Structure formats: structure tokens, C-alpha cells
Short mmCIF file of C-alpha atoms in Angstrom, two decimals:
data_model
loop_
_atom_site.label_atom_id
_atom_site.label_comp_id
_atom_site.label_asym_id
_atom_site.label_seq_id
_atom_site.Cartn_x
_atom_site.Cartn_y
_atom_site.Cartn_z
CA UNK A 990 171.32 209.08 111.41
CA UNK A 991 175.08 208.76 110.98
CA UNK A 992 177.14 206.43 110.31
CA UNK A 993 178.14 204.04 113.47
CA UNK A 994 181.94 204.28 113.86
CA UNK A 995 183.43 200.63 113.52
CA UNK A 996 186.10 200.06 115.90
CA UNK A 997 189.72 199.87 114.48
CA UNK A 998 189.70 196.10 115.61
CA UNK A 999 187.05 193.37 115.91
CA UNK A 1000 187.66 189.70 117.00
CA UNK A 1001 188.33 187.21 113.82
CA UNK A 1002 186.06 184.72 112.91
CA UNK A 1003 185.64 182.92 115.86
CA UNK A 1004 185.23 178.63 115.45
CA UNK A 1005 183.59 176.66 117.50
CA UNK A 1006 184.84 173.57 119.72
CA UNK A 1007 184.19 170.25 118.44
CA UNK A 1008 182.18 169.19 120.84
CA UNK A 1009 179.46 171.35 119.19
CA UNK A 1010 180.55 170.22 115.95
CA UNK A 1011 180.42 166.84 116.68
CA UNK A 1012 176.87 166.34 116.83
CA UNK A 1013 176.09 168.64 113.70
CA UNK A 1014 173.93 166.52 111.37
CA UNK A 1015 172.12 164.46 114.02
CA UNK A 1016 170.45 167.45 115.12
CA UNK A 1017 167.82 169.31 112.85
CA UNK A 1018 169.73 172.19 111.08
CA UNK A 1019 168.07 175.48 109.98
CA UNK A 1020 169.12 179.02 108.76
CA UNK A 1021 167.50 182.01 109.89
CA UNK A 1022 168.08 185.63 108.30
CA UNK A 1023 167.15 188.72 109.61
CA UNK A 1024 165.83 191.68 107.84
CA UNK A 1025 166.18 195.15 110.03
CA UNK A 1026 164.31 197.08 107.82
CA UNK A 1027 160.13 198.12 108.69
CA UNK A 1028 158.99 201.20 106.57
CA UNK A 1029 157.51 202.17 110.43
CA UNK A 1030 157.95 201.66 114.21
CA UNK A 1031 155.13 199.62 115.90
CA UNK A 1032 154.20 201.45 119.34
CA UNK A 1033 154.54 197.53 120.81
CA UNK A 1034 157.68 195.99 119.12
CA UNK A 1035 161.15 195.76 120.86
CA UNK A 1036 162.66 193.82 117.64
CA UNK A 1037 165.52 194.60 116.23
CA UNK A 1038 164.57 196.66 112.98
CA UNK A 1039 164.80 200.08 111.96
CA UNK A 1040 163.01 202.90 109.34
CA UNK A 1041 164.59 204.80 106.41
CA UNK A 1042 164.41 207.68 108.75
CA UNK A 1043 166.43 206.06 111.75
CA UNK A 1044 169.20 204.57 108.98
CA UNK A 1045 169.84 207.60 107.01
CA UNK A 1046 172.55 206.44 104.39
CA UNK A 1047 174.17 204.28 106.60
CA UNK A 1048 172.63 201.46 105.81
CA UNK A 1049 170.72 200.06 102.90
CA UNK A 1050 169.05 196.68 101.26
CA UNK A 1051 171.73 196.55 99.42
CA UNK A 1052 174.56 196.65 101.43
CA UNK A 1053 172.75 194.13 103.55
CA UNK A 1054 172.43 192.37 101.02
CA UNK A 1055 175.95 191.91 100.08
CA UNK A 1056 176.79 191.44 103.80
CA UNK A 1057 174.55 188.70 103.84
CA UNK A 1058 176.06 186.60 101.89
CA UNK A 1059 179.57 187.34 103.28
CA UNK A 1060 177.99 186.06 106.29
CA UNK A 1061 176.80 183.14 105.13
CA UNK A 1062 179.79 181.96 103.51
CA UNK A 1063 181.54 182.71 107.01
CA UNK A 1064 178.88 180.00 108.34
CA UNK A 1065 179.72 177.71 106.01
CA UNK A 1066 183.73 178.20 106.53
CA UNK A 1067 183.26 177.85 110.48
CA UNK A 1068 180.52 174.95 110.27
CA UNK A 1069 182.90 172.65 107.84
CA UNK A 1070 181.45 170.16 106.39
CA UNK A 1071 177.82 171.52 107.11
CA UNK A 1072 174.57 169.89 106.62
CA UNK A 1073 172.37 171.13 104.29
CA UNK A 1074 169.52 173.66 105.33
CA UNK A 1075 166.33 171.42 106.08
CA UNK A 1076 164.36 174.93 107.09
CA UNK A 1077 164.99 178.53 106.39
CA UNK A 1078 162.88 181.45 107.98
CA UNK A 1079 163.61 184.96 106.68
CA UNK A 1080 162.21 186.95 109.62
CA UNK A 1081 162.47 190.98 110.76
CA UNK A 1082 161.56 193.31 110.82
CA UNK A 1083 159.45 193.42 107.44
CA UNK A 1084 161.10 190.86 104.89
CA UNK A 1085 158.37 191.53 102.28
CA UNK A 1086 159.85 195.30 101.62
CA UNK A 1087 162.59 193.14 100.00
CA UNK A 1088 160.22 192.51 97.52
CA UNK A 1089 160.12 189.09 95.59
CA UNK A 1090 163.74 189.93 94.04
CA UNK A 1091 165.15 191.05 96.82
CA UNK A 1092 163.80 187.21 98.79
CA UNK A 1093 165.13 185.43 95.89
CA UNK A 1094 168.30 186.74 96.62
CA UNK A 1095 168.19 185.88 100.00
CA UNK A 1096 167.38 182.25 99.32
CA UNK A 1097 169.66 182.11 96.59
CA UNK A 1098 172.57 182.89 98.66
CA UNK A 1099 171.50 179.97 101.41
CA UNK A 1100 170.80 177.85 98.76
CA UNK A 1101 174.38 178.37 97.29
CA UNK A 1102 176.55 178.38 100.49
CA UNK A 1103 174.62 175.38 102.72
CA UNK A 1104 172.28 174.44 99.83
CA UNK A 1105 168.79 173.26 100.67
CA UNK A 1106 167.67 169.52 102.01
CA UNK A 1107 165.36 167.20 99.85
CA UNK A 1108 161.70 168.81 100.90
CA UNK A 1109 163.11 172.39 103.15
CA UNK A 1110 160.68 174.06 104.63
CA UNK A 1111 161.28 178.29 103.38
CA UNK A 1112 159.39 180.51 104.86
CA UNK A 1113 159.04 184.36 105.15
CA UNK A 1114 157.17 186.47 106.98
CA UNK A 1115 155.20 189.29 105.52
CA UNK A 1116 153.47 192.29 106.01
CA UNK A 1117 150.18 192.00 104.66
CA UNK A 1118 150.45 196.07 102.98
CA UNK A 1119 153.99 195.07 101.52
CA UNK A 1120 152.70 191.97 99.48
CA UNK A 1121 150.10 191.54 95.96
CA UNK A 1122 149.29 188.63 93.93
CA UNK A 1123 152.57 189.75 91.90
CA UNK A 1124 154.80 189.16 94.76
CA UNK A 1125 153.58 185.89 96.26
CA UNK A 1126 153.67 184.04 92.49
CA UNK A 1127 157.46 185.88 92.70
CA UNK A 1128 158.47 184.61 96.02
CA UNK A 1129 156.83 180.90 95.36
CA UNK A 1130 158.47 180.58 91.85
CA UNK A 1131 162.08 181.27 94.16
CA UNK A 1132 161.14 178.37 96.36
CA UNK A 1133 159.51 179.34 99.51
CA UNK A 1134 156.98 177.56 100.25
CA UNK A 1135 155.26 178.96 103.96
CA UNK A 1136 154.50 182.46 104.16
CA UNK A 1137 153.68 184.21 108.08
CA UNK A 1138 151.52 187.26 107.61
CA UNK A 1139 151.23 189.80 110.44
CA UNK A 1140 147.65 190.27 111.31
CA UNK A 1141 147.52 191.22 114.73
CA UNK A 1142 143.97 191.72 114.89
CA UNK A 1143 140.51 192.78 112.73
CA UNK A 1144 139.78 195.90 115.10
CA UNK A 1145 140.47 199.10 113.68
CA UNK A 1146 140.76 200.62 116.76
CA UNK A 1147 143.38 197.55 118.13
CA UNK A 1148 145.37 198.09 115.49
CA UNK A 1149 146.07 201.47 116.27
CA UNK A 1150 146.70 201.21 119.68
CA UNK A 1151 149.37 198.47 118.33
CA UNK A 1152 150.12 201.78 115.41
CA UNK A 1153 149.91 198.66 113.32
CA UNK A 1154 149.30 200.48 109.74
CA UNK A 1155 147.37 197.77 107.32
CA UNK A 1156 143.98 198.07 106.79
CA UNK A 1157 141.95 195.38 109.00
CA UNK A 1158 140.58 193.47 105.81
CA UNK A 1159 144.22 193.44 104.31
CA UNK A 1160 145.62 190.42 105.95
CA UNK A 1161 143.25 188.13 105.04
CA UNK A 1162 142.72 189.01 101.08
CA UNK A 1163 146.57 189.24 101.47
CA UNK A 1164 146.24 185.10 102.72
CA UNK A 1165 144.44 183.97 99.83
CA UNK A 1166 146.74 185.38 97.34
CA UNK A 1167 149.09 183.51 98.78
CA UNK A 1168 146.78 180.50 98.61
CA UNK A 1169 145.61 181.34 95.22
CA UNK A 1170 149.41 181.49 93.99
CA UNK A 1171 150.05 177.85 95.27
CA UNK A 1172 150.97 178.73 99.03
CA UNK A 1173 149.72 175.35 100.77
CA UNK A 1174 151.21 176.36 104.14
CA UNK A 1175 150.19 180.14 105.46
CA UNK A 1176 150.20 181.11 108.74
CA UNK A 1177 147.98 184.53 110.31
CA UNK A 1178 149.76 185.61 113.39
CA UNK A 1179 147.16 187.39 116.13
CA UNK A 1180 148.25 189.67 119.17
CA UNK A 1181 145.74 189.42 121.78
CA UNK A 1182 144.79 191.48 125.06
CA UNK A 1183 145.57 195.08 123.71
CA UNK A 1184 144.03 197.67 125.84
CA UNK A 1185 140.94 198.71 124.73
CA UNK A 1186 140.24 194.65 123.23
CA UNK A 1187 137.05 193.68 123.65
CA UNK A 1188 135.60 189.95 123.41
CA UNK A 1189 133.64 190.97 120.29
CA UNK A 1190 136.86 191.91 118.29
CA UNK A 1191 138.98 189.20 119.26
CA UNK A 1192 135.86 187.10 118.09
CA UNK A 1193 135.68 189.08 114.77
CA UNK A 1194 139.33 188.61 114.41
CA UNK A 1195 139.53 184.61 114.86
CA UNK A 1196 136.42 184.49 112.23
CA UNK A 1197 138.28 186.47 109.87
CA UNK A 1198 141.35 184.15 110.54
CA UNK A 1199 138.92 181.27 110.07
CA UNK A 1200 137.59 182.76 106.88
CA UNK A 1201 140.53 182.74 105.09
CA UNK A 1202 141.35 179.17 105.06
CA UNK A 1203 144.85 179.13 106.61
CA UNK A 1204 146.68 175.62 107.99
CA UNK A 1205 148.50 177.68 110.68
CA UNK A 1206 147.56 180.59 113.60
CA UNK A 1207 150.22 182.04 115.69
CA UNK A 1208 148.21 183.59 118.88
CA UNK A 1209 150.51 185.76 121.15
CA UNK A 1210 149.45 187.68 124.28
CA UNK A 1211 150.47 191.48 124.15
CA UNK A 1212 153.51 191.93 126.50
CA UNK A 1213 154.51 195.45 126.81
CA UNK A 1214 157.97 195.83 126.48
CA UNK A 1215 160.57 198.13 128.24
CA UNK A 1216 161.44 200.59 125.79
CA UNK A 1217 159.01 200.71 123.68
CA UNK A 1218 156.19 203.68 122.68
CA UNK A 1219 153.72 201.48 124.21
CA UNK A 1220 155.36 200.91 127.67
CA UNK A 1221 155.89 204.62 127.66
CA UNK A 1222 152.40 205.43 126.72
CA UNK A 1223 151.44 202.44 129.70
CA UNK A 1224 153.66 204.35 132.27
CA UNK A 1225 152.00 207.45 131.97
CA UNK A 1226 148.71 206.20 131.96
CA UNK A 1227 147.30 206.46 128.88
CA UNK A 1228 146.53 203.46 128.56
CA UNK A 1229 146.20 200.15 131.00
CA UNK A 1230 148.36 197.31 131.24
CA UNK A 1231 147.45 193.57 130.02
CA UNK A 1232 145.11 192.10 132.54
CA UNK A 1233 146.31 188.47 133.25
CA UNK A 1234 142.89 186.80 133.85
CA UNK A 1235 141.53 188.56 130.67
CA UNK A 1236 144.52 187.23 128.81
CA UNK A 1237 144.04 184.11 130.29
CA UNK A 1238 140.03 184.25 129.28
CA UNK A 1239 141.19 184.97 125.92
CA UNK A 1240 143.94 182.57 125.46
CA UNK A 1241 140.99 179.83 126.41
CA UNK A 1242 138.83 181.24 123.53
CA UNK A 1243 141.30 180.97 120.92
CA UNK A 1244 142.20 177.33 121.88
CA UNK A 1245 137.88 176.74 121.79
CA UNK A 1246 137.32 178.51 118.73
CA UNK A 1247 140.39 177.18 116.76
CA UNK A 1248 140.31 173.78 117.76
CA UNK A 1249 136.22 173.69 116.65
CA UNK A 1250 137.78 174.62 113.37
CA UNK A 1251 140.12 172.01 112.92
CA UNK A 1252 143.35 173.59 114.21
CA UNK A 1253 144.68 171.86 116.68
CA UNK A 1254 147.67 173.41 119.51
CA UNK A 1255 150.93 171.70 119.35
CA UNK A 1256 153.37 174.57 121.04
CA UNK A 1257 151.17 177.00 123.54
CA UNK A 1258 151.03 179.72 121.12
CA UNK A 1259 150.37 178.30 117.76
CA UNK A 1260 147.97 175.87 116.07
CA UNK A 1261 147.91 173.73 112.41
CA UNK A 1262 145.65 171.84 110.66
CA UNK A 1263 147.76 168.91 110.75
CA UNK A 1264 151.50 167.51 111.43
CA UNK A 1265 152.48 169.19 107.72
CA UNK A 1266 151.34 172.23 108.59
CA UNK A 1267 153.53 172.81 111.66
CA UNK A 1268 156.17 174.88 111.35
CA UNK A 1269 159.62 172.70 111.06
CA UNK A 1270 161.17 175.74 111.88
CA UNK A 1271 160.69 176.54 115.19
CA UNK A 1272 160.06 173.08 115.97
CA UNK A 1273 163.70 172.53 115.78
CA UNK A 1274 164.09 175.41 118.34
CA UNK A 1275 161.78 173.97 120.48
CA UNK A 1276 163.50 170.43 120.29
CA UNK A 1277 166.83 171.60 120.94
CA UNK A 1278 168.30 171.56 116.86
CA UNK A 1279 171.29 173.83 115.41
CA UNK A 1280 170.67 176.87 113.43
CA UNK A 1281 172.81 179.86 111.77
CA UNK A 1282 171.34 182.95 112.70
CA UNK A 1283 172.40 185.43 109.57
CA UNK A 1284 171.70 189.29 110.14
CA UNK A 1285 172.10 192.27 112.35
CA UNK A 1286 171.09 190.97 116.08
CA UNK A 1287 170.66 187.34 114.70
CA UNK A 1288 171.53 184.58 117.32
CA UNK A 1289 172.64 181.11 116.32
CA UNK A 1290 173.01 177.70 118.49
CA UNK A 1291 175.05 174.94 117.85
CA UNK A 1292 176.03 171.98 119.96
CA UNK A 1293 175.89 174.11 123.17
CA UNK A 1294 176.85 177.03 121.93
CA UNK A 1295 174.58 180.28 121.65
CA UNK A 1296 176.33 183.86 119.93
CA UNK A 1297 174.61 186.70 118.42
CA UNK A 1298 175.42 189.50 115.97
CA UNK A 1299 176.29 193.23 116.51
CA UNK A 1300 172.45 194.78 116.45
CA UNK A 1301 173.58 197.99 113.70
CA UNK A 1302 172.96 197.50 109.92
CA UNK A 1303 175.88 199.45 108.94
CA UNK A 1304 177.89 198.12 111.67
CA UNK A 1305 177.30 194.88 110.79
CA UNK A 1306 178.18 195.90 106.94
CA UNK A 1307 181.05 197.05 107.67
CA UNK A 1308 182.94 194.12 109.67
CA UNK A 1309 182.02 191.73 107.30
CA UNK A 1310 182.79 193.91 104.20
CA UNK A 1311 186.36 193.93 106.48
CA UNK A 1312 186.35 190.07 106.41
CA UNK A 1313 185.93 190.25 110.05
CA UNK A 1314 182.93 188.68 111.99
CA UNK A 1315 179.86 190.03 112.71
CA UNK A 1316 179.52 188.47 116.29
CA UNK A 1317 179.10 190.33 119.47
CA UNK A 1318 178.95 187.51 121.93
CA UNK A 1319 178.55 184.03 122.84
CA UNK A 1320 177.99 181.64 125.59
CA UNK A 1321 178.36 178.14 125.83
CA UNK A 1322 175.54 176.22 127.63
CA UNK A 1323 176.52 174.27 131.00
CA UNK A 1324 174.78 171.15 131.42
CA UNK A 1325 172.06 172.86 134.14
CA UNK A 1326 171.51 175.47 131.10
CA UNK A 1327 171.12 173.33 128.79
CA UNK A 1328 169.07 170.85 131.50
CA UNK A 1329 166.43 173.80 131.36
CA UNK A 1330 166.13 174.91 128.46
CA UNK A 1331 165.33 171.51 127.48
CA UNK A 1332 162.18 171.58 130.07
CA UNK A 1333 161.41 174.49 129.36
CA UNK A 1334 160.75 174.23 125.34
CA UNK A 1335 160.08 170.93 125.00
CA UNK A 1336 157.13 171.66 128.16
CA UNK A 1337 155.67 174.04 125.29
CA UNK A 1338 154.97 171.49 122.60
CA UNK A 1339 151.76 168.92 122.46
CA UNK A 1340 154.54 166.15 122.14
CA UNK A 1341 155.75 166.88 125.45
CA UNK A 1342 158.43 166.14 127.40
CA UNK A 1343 160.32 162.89 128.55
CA UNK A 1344 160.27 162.23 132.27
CA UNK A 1345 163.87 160.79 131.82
CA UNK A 1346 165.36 164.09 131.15
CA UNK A 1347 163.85 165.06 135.13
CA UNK A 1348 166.02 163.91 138.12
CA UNK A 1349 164.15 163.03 141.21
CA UNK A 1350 163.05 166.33 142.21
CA UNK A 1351 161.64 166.98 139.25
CA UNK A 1352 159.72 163.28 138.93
CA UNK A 1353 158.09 164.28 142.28
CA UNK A 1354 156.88 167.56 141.29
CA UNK A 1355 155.56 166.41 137.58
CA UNK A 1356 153.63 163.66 139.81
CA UNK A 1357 152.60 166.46 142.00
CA UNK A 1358 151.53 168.75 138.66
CA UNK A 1359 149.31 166.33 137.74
CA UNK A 1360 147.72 165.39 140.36
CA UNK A 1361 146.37 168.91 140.04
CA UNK A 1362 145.58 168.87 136.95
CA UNK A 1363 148.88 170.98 135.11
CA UNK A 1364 150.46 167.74 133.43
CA UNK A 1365 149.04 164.83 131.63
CA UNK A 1366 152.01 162.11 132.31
CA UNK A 1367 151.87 158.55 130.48
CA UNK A 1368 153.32 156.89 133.37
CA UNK A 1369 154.62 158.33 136.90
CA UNK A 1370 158.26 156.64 136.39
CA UNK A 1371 161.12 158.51 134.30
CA UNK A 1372 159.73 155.83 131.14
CA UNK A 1373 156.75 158.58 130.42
CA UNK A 1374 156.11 161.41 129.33
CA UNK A 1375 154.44 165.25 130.54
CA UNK A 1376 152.14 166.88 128.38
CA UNK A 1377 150.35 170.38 129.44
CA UNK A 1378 147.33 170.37 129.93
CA UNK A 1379 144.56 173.15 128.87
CA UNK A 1380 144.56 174.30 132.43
CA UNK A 1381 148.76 173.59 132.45
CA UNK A 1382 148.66 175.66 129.64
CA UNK A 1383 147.50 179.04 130.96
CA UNK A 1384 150.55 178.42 134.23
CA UNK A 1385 153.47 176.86 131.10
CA UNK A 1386 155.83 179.03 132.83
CA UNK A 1387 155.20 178.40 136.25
CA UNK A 1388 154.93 174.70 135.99
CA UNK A 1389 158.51 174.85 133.82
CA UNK A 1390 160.34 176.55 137.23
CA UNK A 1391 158.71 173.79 139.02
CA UNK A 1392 160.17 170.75 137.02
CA UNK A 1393 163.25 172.19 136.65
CA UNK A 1394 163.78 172.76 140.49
#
């Protein structure tokens, strides 16, 4: 692939208004980096990442690497006086293809620029082929201390559908190296409702999760996205679309067999032993916290304000090797923006929501939601709180549009 021309000009680095600075600190503060590269294209993913093949030579590791850190120093310059990290996720794409040297680096240059809070959570996620004992005792001894390994599922045949290339038994020895080198937190992620998934391989594939002693399960139902091999292959009828009352069957499976185990839900799609195995993380997305998205296609929030990067690795290079910024757009939040998103991801967590943040029209219809049985609410006046239940759950999204009028 060629180069992508960068445009003779680019806008500066842009600040933000102090009305999002002025809350930064009270808010929980993480950094999350993105790595673009995946040694292949899964028939189901619409991320942002790319293969050696797609780049060419206009991109590398290392010249990401190099505009990483120009990035983050640009955070620091535009943040001021900015708190230091309390959580850092290094997400993709495949981070692990860094290898443990490559991850170091990556946490060495956050740790430098916005340096790291008393007890940050670090975690990166990991393809179970790209890892060994080697490189988990590498990437521990650098200071991350939660690993997210992509399982998907234990089918063979699920796996290719999802042209998911690991070897079904992989992920889980690939979990207890990570245990073995002194991992406490490690997280299995699952995909479930693949065409061709029956209820014997999602069983086999929540016993093998079971089996290999993780605090954490991320369970998310397939969606098939525009764009993607898989929608194509869906289109033309190759293979069937999701089924919602089988996803729904097998969403209520998960939450039985997991919660048996000891894992309890706190946001619909993910479950931990207990309150320290939650992911901080995405907790502070989910309760409305600042982060600094670094990377191609990364989007940050602070105080209001949402941008995201140019999507290109070598486009994204190249500005900041310029000293100009890597951001494509931004928004800033209106108070009805904000108003919902504040339903709608706080709705997803087993802490729930506070009635206050409702106005009459949404008091009503939470009353209304659990009367029929969507919402558990501590008390019907805007002192309470609304907490899905099982049922609310399975409808998160439709009750969410209700509340938020």
C-alpha cells in the first residue's frame, strides 16, 4: 500500500476550554493507546487495525512508536498540569505483536509524560498465539498488571467462521501463564451467537473459561458489522444473521453459568470475581471520567469534550513527526448529550443509576420499568436509585431510550 499523502496543512494543536479543564482531577483519569497492527483481518472486526500486507512500508512499529510518544507529550502540553494516569489500557488491534519490549516502551513513555498513580491499573490485551511464558514474565516485570486475552470461543468450527486463527486450547494455557507469571487480574473475552453456534459449544467454551481460573469474563454478542467480510459473507447468504432470542437464550446462560462460578455481572457484558477484579478502566468510561486516547483512530474525553485521531498509521506519523496534531475531530457535549450518555452507561453497570440525574419524565417511566420488572429502584422518588434487572438486562438499550425520553 502506499504511502497516504499528508496534506500541506493540518490544524495546530488544538487546547481545550477551561471548562473541561476545570474539573480534571476530580474525575477518574486514564490513558488509552492504540495499536493498529493484527498480523490478520478477522472476517467480524470493524476496528481500526491493519496487516503488514495492507501497510506496506508506510507504516511500521517503529515509527508508531516514536509517534507515540510525540503524542503523548502533546497530551501532557494541552492537559497542563495533568493528573497522573490511575489506569492505562493498551488496546488494538493486537498489542501483544509488540512483544514485551515493544509494551515496555509503551508504558514507559506514559509513565514518563503523565506518570502513573499510587496502585494504576495497566492492562493490555493479547492475542493468545502472540504471547509465551517469556512474554507475560516480560510484560509483568514492566508493570502491567491485567492482561485481556481474546478467546472468542472453544469451537473449532466458531472460530473459523469468526477466521479467528489460535488454536481453541490456546487461550486458556495462554491464561495460566499469565497466572503462573504473577498475573492476579486476567480477563477471557467470549463472542457469542456466531452462526453455526450451538448450545454445546458455547457450554464447552464457558467450562474452558471456568477451567482456567480467571477473575474476569468479557461476554459480547456477535454484531455483524457493515463493512466487514462477515456482513458481506451474511448478505449473500452464506451464512445467517444473529438470531435475537438465541442471543438472548445465550446471554441468560452465561449470566447462570458464570454467576454459579463465582463471577458476578457488574456492566451487562462483563463479570469479576470481586470489586478488585473489575476493570478500573472502563469503569471510568462507564462513570463519565477523562481519558487521553493515544493512537491512530483513538478518541479521548475530557470535561465535555470528545475528539478522535486521523484513522492512518503513517498519516498519523507523519503530522506528529511535523509537530502538528494528530486530531481529526471533536465535539463538545451539550448538556442533553451529556444528560444521555450519563443514562445510558451508568444504566449498564450493577451500581446503577441515580434517579436524581432523571427529570420527571424519566421518574415516571423508571417507576413504570419496574413495575414490569426492567428496573430494580431503591425508592420511587429522585433519592434512589435504578438497577437492571436480569430480565432489564436482555432490553438495556431499550429501557435507556425510555429513561432518557
Amino acid at each position: 500500500m502506499d504511502v497516504v499523502p499528508v496534506p500541506d496543512t493540518h490544524r495546530p494543536p488544538a487546547g481545550l476550554p477551561e471548562t473541561a479543564l476545570a474539573g480534571l482531577g476530580t474525575r477518574p483519569f486514564g490513558v488509552y493507546v492504540h495499536v493498529p497492527f493484527c498480523a490478520t483481518r478477522c472476517g467480524y472486526c470493524d476496528f481500526n487495525t491493519y496487516t503488514a500486507g495492507e501497510l506496506g512500508s508506510a507504516a511500521s512499529p517503529r515509527s508508531w512508536l516514536d509517534a507515540l510518544r510525540r503524542e503523548l507529550e502533546l497530551g501532557a502540553e494541552i492537559l497542563g498540569n495533568a493528573p497522573q494516569a490511575e489506569t492505562v489500557f493498551v488496546g488494538g488491534g493486537t498489542p501483544s505483536m509488540l512483544g514485551a519490549d515493544g509494551l515496555a516502551e509503551v508504558l514507559d513513555g506514559v509513565r514518563s509524560v503523565f506518570g502513573l498513580a499510587p496502585g494504576a491499573e495497566v492492562t493490555t490485551e493479547s492475542n493468545p498465539e502472540s504471547t509465551s511464558p517469556e512474554f507475560f514474565a516480560g510484560i509483568r516485570d514492566a508493570g502491567y498488571t491485567r492482561v485481556s486475552l481474546g478467546m472468542q470461543s472453544a469451537a473449532r468450527h466458531v472460530l473459523k467462521v469468526l477466521d479467528r486463527v489460535h488454536t481453541p486450547g490456546r487461550p486458556v494455557d495462554a491464561a495460566r501463564e499469565a497466572r503462573a507469571a504473577g498475573f492476579e487480574h486476567v480477563n477471557l473475552d467470549l463472542i457469542y451467537g456466531t452462526p453455526g453456534e450451538r448450545v454445546e459449544d458455547l457450554r464447552a467454551s464457558l467450562d474452558a473459561v471456568l477451567s482456567a481460573g480467571v477473575d474476569h469474563v468479557s461476554a459480547y454478542a456477535l454484531i455483524v458489522e457493515d463493512g466487514t467480510a462477515l456482513a458481506r459473507r451474511v448478505r449473500r447468504g452464506e451464512l445467517p444473521a444473529p438470531d435475537d432470542d438465541t442471543l438472548a437464550s445465550y446471554y441468560e446462560m452465561i449470566d447462570s453459568v458464570l454467576a454459579g462460578a463465582g463471577l458476578t455481572w457488574y456492566e451487562v457484558s462483563n463479570w469479576a470475581t470481586d470489586e478488585a477484579a473489575r476493570c478500573r478502566h472502563n469503569l471510568g468510561y462507564w462513570q463519565g471520567g477523562d481519558w487521553w486516547g493515544a493512537g491512530p483512530g483513538a478518541h479521548s474525553h475530557v470535561g465535555g469534550v470528545r475528539w478522535w485521531n486521523v484513522k492512518h498509521p503513517a498519516k498519523y506519523s507523519s503530522l506528529l513527526a511535523e509537530g502538528q496534531s494528530p486530531e481529526a475531530d471533536r465535539e463538545v457535549l451539550t448538556e442533553q448529550d451529556q444528560h444521555l450518555e450519563r443514562i445510558m452507561l451508568e444504566l449498564r453497570i450493577s451500581d446503577g443509576m441515580a434517579l436524581s440525574a432523571l427529570d420527571e419524565s424519566g421518574i415516571k417511566e423508571a417507576r413504570a420499568a419496574a413495575e414490569e420488572g426492567l428496573l430494580e429502584v431503591s425508592d420511587l422518588d429522585s433519592r434512589g436509585r435504578a438497577v437492571l434487572t436480569d430480565r432489564g438486562r436482555l432490553l438495556a438499550d431499550a429501557v435507556v431510550r425510555r429513561l432518557a425520553g
